[in-house]
């Protein structure tokens, strides 16, 4: 009994994260009590209690702890830690930590998340979406743009500039729109549902590039000159980082700038002579202002003592002598402007460096600090737009299209795909709005932006794949009627840009997350790297022992929650409290696993990308499920939306548990893997997909007009014209549903041999004549059939269309 009580007290203290002194006192008492009960000799008992007391004193008296424990551990840690390059350190330290920090606490504060204000647009932002964005969408004929013009029409370019689409992030005092991240993202969602080419064109000047960098680092002169010109579209910007030799490893760029004397406008000045070769640069072929990343060297020490100054960013007018720009790549036929550019012996003054000469060599830090914002907005928005379009169009198509005499959406195989389309799109919207709201609160989400970029584009890929499967040939045959072909074609672009997905998942999300979002790891690393020995030892001591306490506590929480399924955990009440308990339990299992993996594998974990990728998936799904619960609360807990929450959270939990199982199966240190599995999943891991019944409910939501379907697809461009493919399919859905009741009557009459007819028209005429249906009902069936015929039609073209140069 005494053992049970003492172990219970110790576990309880660990569970509630008691302070170390309290835990130490309890440990001494526990050892004493257990020793006394088991009648060890007095000498042995005193020895045992004495030794435990000494250990407790060493742990709690800082001077003792520093000298006896911290110092040797510090040395060990220094040897274990992988050496960090400057670029790695700058990437790790950049940006902010938000909800990812809570997930890494093992005990997320859900109330804090749920209390965050509901993301909302201002009146001016909403008016822009309802006005210029709608107008722009109705000007876009994506088939003509992609197939024949290979560019946006001149009037669209003009409209984009005049309405300041290129200045969404530029504050009004410089002539821009000064939009929130949420509004900027909403514009991209709508454009992406109409034309990927237009969405990318509007997105890039507002993402990481000249405007964003000028806003944060530009000198007053640079801001005063360029920002108004960028806002009005008088300058078209691009940003050139990638080159033939430096793709994912952008910091390895061979592009060089050398500080030297040269002549500019007849005057000798100190400037930079540049040579570079870049490729894949969006808007490059039409850019007037090139943001360029290069490595700067100062061999003659004209700027100071250092020769190798590091990555530097400059703004270069593309008309500068030596700059070559203008040829185009063809990125999977999407005709947004994209191409290579290069410079040969281009001489620029020092004040073309963004932020002026004092920012020479700070380019990587500037990029890393700014990366999180654009990455949180652009591709998540584009993916959400594509997902919502697929929901609206494919859900309706599945009800309209019939095979084997029933709507294809009623077949269970198709229903499975529809459930994924709906559920993942609900998740996309949740992650988009939660992450944009974080940016609008001033965060620069370092890890969350990588999570949302990777997962949004992967979910878009899944949704569009499913939508293509459901639509069959009508999704495949391109033409003005096809809504899905172009977004489908563009998938790999989203997957590759702004950090290619394989690298983002396996190297960034967990690699950066484990260090950046963890409560102690970065602090320990910074302590070890601090050249001030006294301060570094003290900081290490503080964080290391807090970390040890945290890990013990997390282990106890993981075990107890594993045994109880998280049922003892306190979370906010409401319809999703059970989901929150599950997520909290998985969060503590995750933190313990991550901590152990870092401890056992050290720097090797960086190379074990298959393992770190699985940990990334766990962290990602914890974030996505959090976003879904938050979104549901923000929507006011609508009952009819509950199946979407249940389906997406069940899917996230399945993915999390699968990743845990695969992680444990492949962890190289087998005893540790076994122990970890036992502590975190004491009752075993049984990943389960969302129930079929739930999938049915979710799929059904897509196949009939409802407020839930409207909310799920809110923000896309919805043409009212029935000659537009989306307008046509939406109107046909209403007609088809209206006719279904009548068709049921017809089928019943046919079954009872009351009706015969060789053709549909004969059948309807006989039904009206026989009083089975009214003539109005017959009309409804005819209208539904006509609408269905229009929806299932696909485009065909005269054989010589392309030889003639197109249907201009
Ligand atoms: C349409 C388009 C538009 C673009 N726009 C711009 C722009 O405006 N400005 C700009 O500067 N750049 C731009 N890019 C470049 C883009 O950012 C790069 O394509 C991207 O960084 C990947 O580089 P890469 O294509 O050379 O692939 P690589 O770097 O060769 O990568 C190939 C594969 O290897 C994987 N990989 C690489 N390293 C690792 C690792 N350590 N661990 C795991 N996997 C790894 C990658 O994930 C990828 O799957 C654009 C690219 C495209 C295609």
Coordinates of N, CA, C and O in Angstrom, one line a residue, residues 89 252 380 436 439 443 622-623 688:
X89 N 21.8 28.8 -38.3 CA 21.4 29.5 -37.1 C 20.4 30.6 -37.3 O 19.4 30.8 -36.6
X252 N 23.5 28.1 -51.1 CA 24.7 27.7 -51.8 C 24.9 28.5 -53.1 O 25.7 28.1 -53.9
X380 N -1.2 28.5 -49.2 CA -2.4 28.0 -48.5 C -3.7 28.6 -49.1 O -4.7 27.9 -49.3
X436 N -3.5 32.9 -41.1 CA -3.5 34.3 -41.4 C -3.8 35.2 -40.2 O -3.3 36.3 -40.1
X439 N -0.7 35.8 -38.4 CA 0.1 36.9 -39.1 C -0.5 38.2 -38.8 O 0.3 39.2 -38.5
X443 N 2.5 37.9 -35.7 CA 3.4 36.8 -35.7 C 4.1 36.7 -37.1 O 3.5 37.0 -38.1
X622 N -1.6 17.7 -35.6 CA -2.1 18.3 -34.3 C -2.5 19.8 -34.6 O -3.5 20.2 -34.1
X623 N -1.7 20.4 -35.5 CA -2.0 21.8 -35.8 C -3.3 21.9 -36.6 O -4.2 22.7 -36.3
X688 N -7.5 4.1 -36.9 CA -8.7 3.8 -37.5 C -9.2 5.0 -38.4 O -9.2 6.1 -38.0

